PDB file of C-alpha atoms and ligand atoms in Angstrom:
ATOM      1  CA  MET A 291      10.021  16.833   4.196  1.00  0.00           C
ATOM      2  CA  ALA A 292      10.566  13.153   3.745  1.00  0.00           C
ATOM      3  CA  LYS A 293       8.413  10.167   2.969  1.00  0.00           C
ATOM      4  CA  LEU A 294       8.712   7.618   5.757  1.00  0.00           C
ATOM      5  CA  GLU A 295       8.512   3.843   5.524  1.00  0.00           C
ATOM      6  CA  ILE A 296       5.151   2.428   6.594  1.00  0.00           C
ATOM      7  CA  LEU A 297       5.382  -0.761   8.650  1.00  0.00           C
ATOM      8  CA  THR A 298       3.007  -3.565   7.764  1.00  0.00           C
ATOM      9  CA  TYR A 299       1.467  -6.429   9.731  1.00  0.00           C
ATOM     10  CA  PRO A 300       2.913  -8.742  11.128  1.00  0.00           C
ATOM     11  CA  ASN A 301       5.715  -6.321  12.108  1.00  0.00           C
ATOM     12  CA  PRO A 302       5.744  -6.600  15.949  1.00  0.00           C
ATOM     13  CA  ILE A 303       6.327  -2.824  16.380  1.00  0.00           C
ATOM     14  CA  LEU A 304       2.691  -2.281  15.317  1.00  0.00           C
ATOM     15  CA  ARG A 305       1.664  -4.140  18.493  1.00  0.00           C
ATOM     16  CA  GLU A 306       3.475  -1.732  20.832  1.00  0.00           C
ATOM     17  CA  VAL A 307       1.505   0.631  23.074  1.00  0.00           C
ATOM     18  CA  SER A 308       2.598   4.182  22.209  1.00  0.00           C
ATOM     19  CA  GLU A 309       3.870   6.580  24.877  1.00  0.00           C
ATOM     20  CA  PRO A 310       2.428  10.061  25.503  1.00  0.00           C
ATOM     21  CA  VAL A 311       4.264  12.969  23.867  1.00  0.00           C
ATOM     22  CA  LYS A 312       5.949  15.122  26.516  1.00  0.00           C
ATOM     23  CA  GLU A 313       8.092  17.448  24.433  1.00  0.00           C
ATOM     24  CA  PHE A 314       6.591  19.833  21.908  1.00  0.00           C
ATOM     25  CA  GLY A 315       9.050  21.551  19.604  1.00  0.00           C
ATOM     26  CA  PRO A 316      10.495  21.835  16.095  1.00  0.00           C
ATOM     27  CA  ASP A 317      11.372  18.104  15.879  1.00  0.00           C
ATOM     28  CA  LEU A 318       7.761  17.140  16.543  1.00  0.00           C
ATOM     29  CA  LYS A 319       6.544  19.644  13.941  1.00  0.00           C
ATOM     30  CA  LYS A 320       8.926  18.237  11.344  1.00  0.00           C
ATOM     31  CA  PHE A 321       7.826  14.714  12.161  1.00  0.00           C
ATOM     32  CA  ALA A 322       4.156  15.722  11.772  1.00  0.00           C
ATOM     33  CA  ALA A 323       4.922  17.207   8.341  1.00  0.00           C
ATOM     34  CA  ASP A 324       6.734  14.000   7.318  1.00  0.00           C
ATOM     35  CA  MET A 325       3.793  11.914   8.528  1.00  0.00           C
ATOM     36  CA  LEU A 326       1.359  14.011   6.478  1.00  0.00           C
ATOM     37  CA  GLU A 327       3.531  13.699   3.381  1.00  0.00           C
ATOM     38  CA  THR A 328       3.775   9.939   3.899  1.00  0.00           C
ATOM     39  CA  MET A 329       0.000   9.664   4.322  1.00  0.00           C
ATOM     40  CA  TYR A 330      -0.800  11.736   1.214  1.00  0.00           C
ATOM     41  CA  GLU A 331       1.755   9.912  -0.948  1.00  0.00           C
ATOM     42  CA  SER A 332       0.280   6.581   0.136  1.00  0.00           C
ATOM     43  CA  ASN A 333      -3.262   7.789  -0.635  1.00  0.00           C
ATOM     44  CA  GLY A 334      -4.230   7.244   2.987  1.00  0.00           C
ATOM     45  CA  ILE A 335      -6.721   9.221   5.066  1.00  0.00           C
ATOM     46  CA  GLY A 336      -4.990   8.709   8.410  1.00  0.00           C
ATOM     47  CA  LEU A 337      -1.656   7.642   9.858  1.00  0.00           C
ATOM     48  CA  ALA A 338      -0.472   6.954  13.404  1.00  0.00           C
ATOM     49  CA  ALA A 339       3.166   7.522  14.415  1.00  0.00           C
ATOM     50  CA  ILE A 340       3.650   3.838  15.292  1.00  0.00           C
ATOM     51  CA  GLN A 341       2.904   2.965  11.655  1.00  0.00           C
ATOM     52  CA  VAL A 342       6.181   4.651  10.738  1.00  0.00           C
ATOM     53  CA  GLY A 343       7.961   3.100  13.716  1.00  0.00           C
ATOM     54  CA  GLN A 344       7.655   5.896  16.307  1.00  0.00           C
ATOM     55  CA  PRO A 345       5.871   4.687  19.470  1.00  0.00           C
ATOM     56  CA  ILE A 346       4.402   8.076  20.386  1.00  0.00           C
ATOM     57  CA  ARG A 347       0.742   9.031  20.778  1.00  0.00           C
ATOM     58  CA  MET A 348       0.347  11.089  17.641  1.00  0.00           C
ATOM     59  CA  LEU A 349      -1.772  10.807  14.522  1.00  0.00           C
ATOM     60  CA  VAL A 350      -2.484  12.732  11.351  1.00  0.00           C
ATOM     61  CA  ILE A 351      -5.769  12.657   9.444  1.00  0.00           C
ATOM     62  CA  ASP A 352      -7.300  14.105   6.293  1.00  0.00           C
ATOM     63  CA  THR A 353     -10.629  12.573   5.287  1.00  0.00           C
ATOM     64  CA  ARG A 354     -11.662  15.333   2.878  1.00  0.00           C
ATOM     65  CA  PRO A 355     -12.798  13.800  -0.420  1.00  0.00           C
ATOM     66  CA  LYS A 356     -10.602  15.144  -3.215  1.00  0.00           C
ATOM     67  CA  ASP A 357     -11.616  15.397  -6.829  1.00  0.00           C
ATOM     68  CA  GLU A 358      -8.733  13.748  -8.672  1.00  0.00           C
ATOM     69  CA  LYS A 359      -9.136  15.843 -11.823  1.00  0.00           C
ATOM     70  CA  SER A 360      -9.450  19.327 -10.343  1.00  0.00           C
ATOM     71  CA  GLY A 361      -7.548  18.607  -7.114  1.00  0.00           C
ATOM     72  CA  ARG A 362     -10.321  20.403  -5.217  1.00  0.00           C
ATOM     73  CA  TYR A 363     -11.871  19.159  -2.007  1.00  0.00           C
ATOM     74  CA  ASN A 364     -15.554  18.304  -2.101  1.00  0.00           C
ATOM     75  CA  TYR A 365     -16.873  19.673   1.165  1.00  0.00           C
ATOM     76  CA  ASP A 366     -20.489  18.803   0.236  1.00  0.00           C
ATOM     77  CA  GLU A 367     -19.731  15.148   0.956  1.00  0.00           C
ATOM     78  CA  LEU A 368     -18.788  15.900   4.564  1.00  0.00           C
ATOM     79  CA  SER A 369     -21.280  16.095   7.425  1.00  0.00           C
ATOM     80  CA  GLU A 370     -22.068  19.370   9.156  1.00  0.00           C
ATOM     81  CA  LEU A 371     -19.900  18.399  12.128  1.00  0.00           C
ATOM     82  CA  GLU A 372     -17.012  17.235   9.914  1.00  0.00           C
ATOM     83  CA  ASN A 373     -17.110  20.518   8.024  1.00  0.00           C
ATOM     84  CA  LYS A 374     -16.537  22.431  11.257  1.00  0.00           C
ATOM     85  CA  ILE A 375     -13.135  20.794  11.713  1.00  0.00           C
ATOM     86  CA  LYS A 376     -10.115  22.116   9.919  1.00  0.00           C
ATOM     87  CA  GLN A 377      -8.186  19.384   8.112  1.00  0.00           C
ATOM     88  CA  PRO A 378      -5.519  18.059   7.939  1.00  0.00           C
ATOM     89  CA  LEU A 379      -5.860  17.271  11.584  1.00  0.00           C
ATOM     90  CA  ILE A 380      -2.868  16.529  13.801  1.00  0.00           C
ATOM     91  CA  MET A 381      -3.779  14.975  17.144  1.00  0.00           C
ATOM     92  CA  ILE A 382      -1.298  14.426  19.959  1.00  0.00           C
ATOM     93  CA  ASN A 383      -2.117  12.414  23.099  1.00  0.00           C
ATOM     94  CA  PRO A 384      -5.778  12.082  21.982  1.00  0.00           C
ATOM     95  CA  GLU A 385      -8.444  10.834  24.403  1.00  0.00           C
ATOM     96  CA  ILE A 386     -12.055   9.947  23.614  1.00  0.00           C
ATOM     97  CA  ILE A 387     -14.197  11.784  26.151  1.00  0.00           C
ATOM     98  CA  ASN A 388     -17.538  10.679  24.808  1.00  0.00           C
ATOM     99  CA  GLY A 389     -18.826   8.216  22.222  1.00  0.00           C
ATOM    100  CA  GLU A 390     -22.401   7.629  21.104  1.00  0.00           C
ATOM    101  CA  GLY A 391     -24.287   5.553  18.563  1.00  0.00           C
ATOM    102  CA  LYS A 392     -22.936   2.779  16.389  1.00  0.00           C
ATOM    103  CA  ILE A 393     -21.848   2.792  12.767  1.00  0.00           C
ATOM    104  CA  THR A 394     -20.207   0.225  10.508  1.00  0.00           C
ATOM    105  CA  TYR A 395     -17.770   0.943   7.702  1.00  0.00           C
ATOM    106  CA  ASP A 396     -15.500  -1.059   5.388  1.00  0.00           C
ATOM    107  CA  GLU A 397     -12.118  -0.145   6.841  1.00  0.00           C
ATOM    108  CA  GLY A 398      -8.689  -0.600   5.390  1.00  0.00           C
ATOM    109  CA  CYS A 399      -5.237   0.245   6.738  1.00  0.00           C
ATOM    110  CA  LEU A 400      -1.925   1.340   5.247  1.00  0.00           C
ATOM    111  CA  SER A 401      -0.322  -1.256   7.565  1.00  0.00           C
ATOM    112  CA  VAL A 402      -2.567  -4.057   6.283  1.00  0.00           C
ATOM    113  CA  PRO A 403      -2.659  -3.069   2.594  1.00  0.00           C
ATOM    114  CA  SER A 404      -5.268  -4.502   0.231  1.00  0.00           C
ATOM    115  CA  PHE A 405      -7.549  -5.909   2.943  1.00  0.00           C
ATOM    116  CA  PHE A 406     -10.930  -4.362   3.797  1.00  0.00           C
ATOM    117  CA  GLU A 407     -13.338  -5.476   6.492  1.00  0.00           C
ATOM    118  CA  THR A 408     -16.502  -4.102   8.099  1.00  0.00           C
ATOM    119  CA  VAL A 409     -15.818  -2.700  11.570  1.00  0.00           C
ATOM    120  CA  GLU A 410     -18.246  -1.222  14.107  1.00  0.00           C
ATOM    121  CA  ARG A 411     -17.373   2.103  15.769  1.00  0.00           C
ATOM    122  CA  PHE A 412     -19.046   4.927  17.703  1.00  0.00           C
ATOM    123  CA  GLU A 413     -21.064   7.067  15.307  1.00  0.00           C
ATOM    124  CA  LYS A 414     -20.247  10.326  17.069  1.00  0.00           C
ATOM    125  CA  ILE A 415     -17.297  11.126  19.311  1.00  0.00           C
ATOM    126  CA  GLU A 416     -15.839  13.910  21.365  1.00  0.00           C
ATOM    127  CA  VAL A 417     -12.053  13.844  21.521  1.00  0.00           C
ATOM    128  CA  LYS A 418      -9.567  15.874  23.520  1.00  0.00           C
ATOM    129  CA  ALA A 419      -6.071  16.258  22.078  1.00  0.00           C
ATOM    130  CA  PHE A 420      -3.065  18.569  21.791  1.00  0.00           C
ATOM    131  CA  ASP A 421      -1.810  20.276  18.641  1.00  0.00           C
ATOM    132  CA  VAL A 422       1.871  20.448  17.587  1.00  0.00           C
ATOM    133  CA  ASP A 423       2.343  23.556  19.724  1.00  0.00           C
ATOM    134  CA  GLY A 424       1.122  21.717  22.817  1.00  0.00           C
ATOM    135  CA  LYS A 425      -2.202  23.543  22.890  1.00  0.00           C
ATOM    136  CA  GLU A 426      -5.213  21.511  23.988  1.00  0.00           C
ATOM    137  CA  PHE A 427      -8.264  21.368  21.719  1.00  0.00           C
ATOM    138  CA  ARG A 428     -11.504  19.407  21.415  1.00  0.00           C
ATOM    139  CA  VAL A 429     -13.186  17.847  18.422  1.00  0.00           C
ATOM    140  CA  VAL A 430     -16.820  16.739  18.179  1.00  0.00           C
ATOM    141  CA  THR A 431     -17.468  14.841  14.985  1.00  0.00           C
ATOM    142  CA  ASP A 432     -19.248  12.029  13.185  1.00  0.00           C
ATOM    143  CA  GLY A 433     -18.942  10.631   9.680  1.00  0.00           C
ATOM    144  CA  LEU A 434     -15.752   9.227   8.210  1.00  0.00           C
ATOM    145  CA  LEU A 435     -13.685  11.576  10.353  1.00  0.00           C
ATOM    146  CA  ALA A 436     -15.037   9.988  13.563  1.00  0.00           C
ATOM    147  CA  ILE A 437     -14.386   6.500  12.182  1.00  0.00           C
ATOM    148  CA  CYS A 438     -10.866   7.428  11.119  1.00  0.00           C
ATOM    149  CA  ILE A 439      -9.973   8.989  14.490  1.00  0.00           C
ATOM    150  CA  GLN A 440     -11.101   5.796  16.271  1.00  0.00           C
ATOM    151  CA  HIS A 441      -9.134   3.628  13.809  1.00  0.00           C
ATOM    152  CA  GLU A 442      -5.963   5.688  14.317  1.00  0.00           C
ATOM    153  CA  MET A 443      -6.388   5.767  18.092  1.00  0.00           C
ATOM    154  CA  ASP A 444      -6.488   1.956  18.058  1.00  0.00           C
ATOM    155  CA  HIS A 445      -2.965   2.003  16.589  1.00  0.00           C
ATOM    156  CA  LEU A 446      -1.772   3.811  19.737  1.00  0.00           C
ATOM    157  CA  GLU A 447      -2.818   0.722  21.734  1.00  0.00           C
ATOM    158  CA  GLY A 448      -1.244  -1.712  19.265  1.00  0.00           C
ATOM    159  CA  THR A 449      -4.654  -2.694  17.892  1.00  0.00           C
ATOM    160  CA  LEU A 450      -5.413  -3.181  14.197  1.00  0.00           C
ATOM    161  CA  PHE A 451      -8.801  -3.154  12.462  1.00  0.00           C
ATOM    162  CA  ILE A 452      -8.439  -6.861  11.710  1.00  0.00           C
ATOM    163  CA  ASP A 453      -8.576  -7.472  15.488  1.00  0.00           C
ATOM    164  CA  HIS A 454     -12.158  -6.138  15.535  1.00  0.00           C
ATOM    165  CA  ILE A 455     -13.691  -8.638  13.130  1.00  0.00           C
ATOM    166  CA  SER A 456     -14.753 -12.225  13.883  1.00  0.00           C
ATOM    167  CA  PHE A 457     -12.062 -14.529  15.243  1.00  0.00           C
ATOM    168  CA  THR A 458     -12.346 -16.880  12.253  1.00  0.00           C
ATOM    169  CA  LYS A 459     -12.167 -14.117   9.654  1.00  0.00           C
ATOM    170  CA  SER A 460      -9.336 -12.379  11.485  1.00  0.00           C
ATOM    171  CA  ASN A 461      -7.282 -15.562  11.702  1.00  0.00           C
ATOM    172  CA  ARG A 462      -7.868 -16.310   8.049  1.00  0.00           C
ATOM    173  CA  ILE A 463      -6.513 -12.892   7.024  1.00  0.00           C
ATOM    174  CA  LYS A 464      -3.572 -13.022   9.468  1.00  0.00           C
ATOM    175  CA  ASN A 465      -2.569 -16.516   8.324  1.00  0.00           C
ATOM    176  CA  GLN A 466      -2.936 -15.568   4.687  1.00  0.00           C
ATOM    177  CA  ILE A 467      -0.585 -12.588   5.154  1.00  0.00           C
ATOM    178  CA  LYS A 468       1.926 -14.606   7.191  1.00  0.00           C
ATOM    179  CA  LYS A 469       1.940 -17.387   4.603  1.00  0.00           C
ATOM    180  CA  ASN A 470       1.708 -15.520   1.290  1.00  0.00           C
ATOM    181  CA  GLY A 471       2.552 -11.920   2.193  1.00  0.00           C
ATOM    182  CA  TYR A 472       0.645  -9.079   0.504  1.00  0.00           C
ATOM    183  CA  PRO A 473      -0.543  -9.142  -3.087  1.00  0.00           C
ATOM    184  CA  THR A 474       1.858  -7.684  -5.647  1.00  0.00           C
ATOM    185  CA  LYS A 475       1.134  -4.405  -7.479  1.00  0.00           C
ATOM    186  CA  GLU A 476       0.061  -6.376 -10.550  1.00  0.00           C
ATOM    187  CA  GLU A 477      -2.357  -8.499  -8.541  1.00  0.00           C
ATOM    188  CA  LEU A 478      -3.783  -5.364  -6.935  1.00  0.00           C
ATOM    189  CA  GLU A 479      -4.232  -3.620 -10.285  1.00  0.00           C
ATOM    190  CA  GLU A 480      -6.136  -6.615 -11.530  1.00  0.00           C
ATOM    191  CA  ARG A 481      -8.330  -6.637  -8.434  1.00  0.00           C
ATOM    192  CA  LYS A 482      -8.786  -2.849  -8.583  1.00  0.00           C
ATOM    193  CA  SER A 483     -10.184  -3.047 -12.072  1.00  0.00           C
ATOM    194  CA  LYS A 484     -12.883  -5.337 -10.725  1.00  0.00           C
ATOM    195  CA  LEU A 485     -14.029  -3.284  -7.740  1.00  0.00           C
ATOM    196  CA  LYS A 486     -13.767   0.228  -6.378  1.00  0.00           C
ATOM    197  CA  GLU A 487     -11.267   0.544  -3.558  1.00  0.00           C
ATOM    198  CA  PRO A 488     -12.535   2.181  -0.332  1.00  0.00           C
ATOM    199  CA  SER A 489     -10.466   4.591   1.761  1.00  0.00           C
ATOM    200  CA  ARG A 490      -7.461   3.435   3.725  1.00  0.00           C
ATOM    201  CA  ALA A 491      -6.466   4.733   7.140  1.00  0.00           C
TER     202      ALA A 491
HETATM  203 ZN1   ZN B 660      -4.526   1.805  10.201  1.00  0.00          ZN
END
């Protein structure tokens, strides 16, 4: 396995619309494993293929809360629906069949590191997708998993979470990044000590 490089905004590749996966085979499986490794090593909860420069409709997700000391997953924090879904989840050519309710969450993104903004999503979704073997499956979920799936699926259309917030706020963030880049590790450490960092997808 190999850790891949994660592209960050304003890299224009992140704006590409990803193409459906047509060939399922060992290369795709290896790529999925590399994506998972990249996501875990970056402390992310989701990653779309385009974020590592591959414009294909594929994403990996693991929203299970992990206890840092014991390394165990805390399944009590997940909803009943979330607990029914085996994670990590690899979704290929995903399609939202049904979405209901509204929920807001402070989202972040491995491609827009250190920024967090409140985004509104469907509270509960039904998604159709294919696994790495090309077998179709369906997922009905809510909670963080539903939010994360919607966030990752946006990447397949070239959309970022900072496109969902108010025009003024969005422009402020985009201009700040274009002008000053992202904060350094030292600056982040300093900020981290002041507030708890939410999950990144
Ligand atoms: Zn993202």
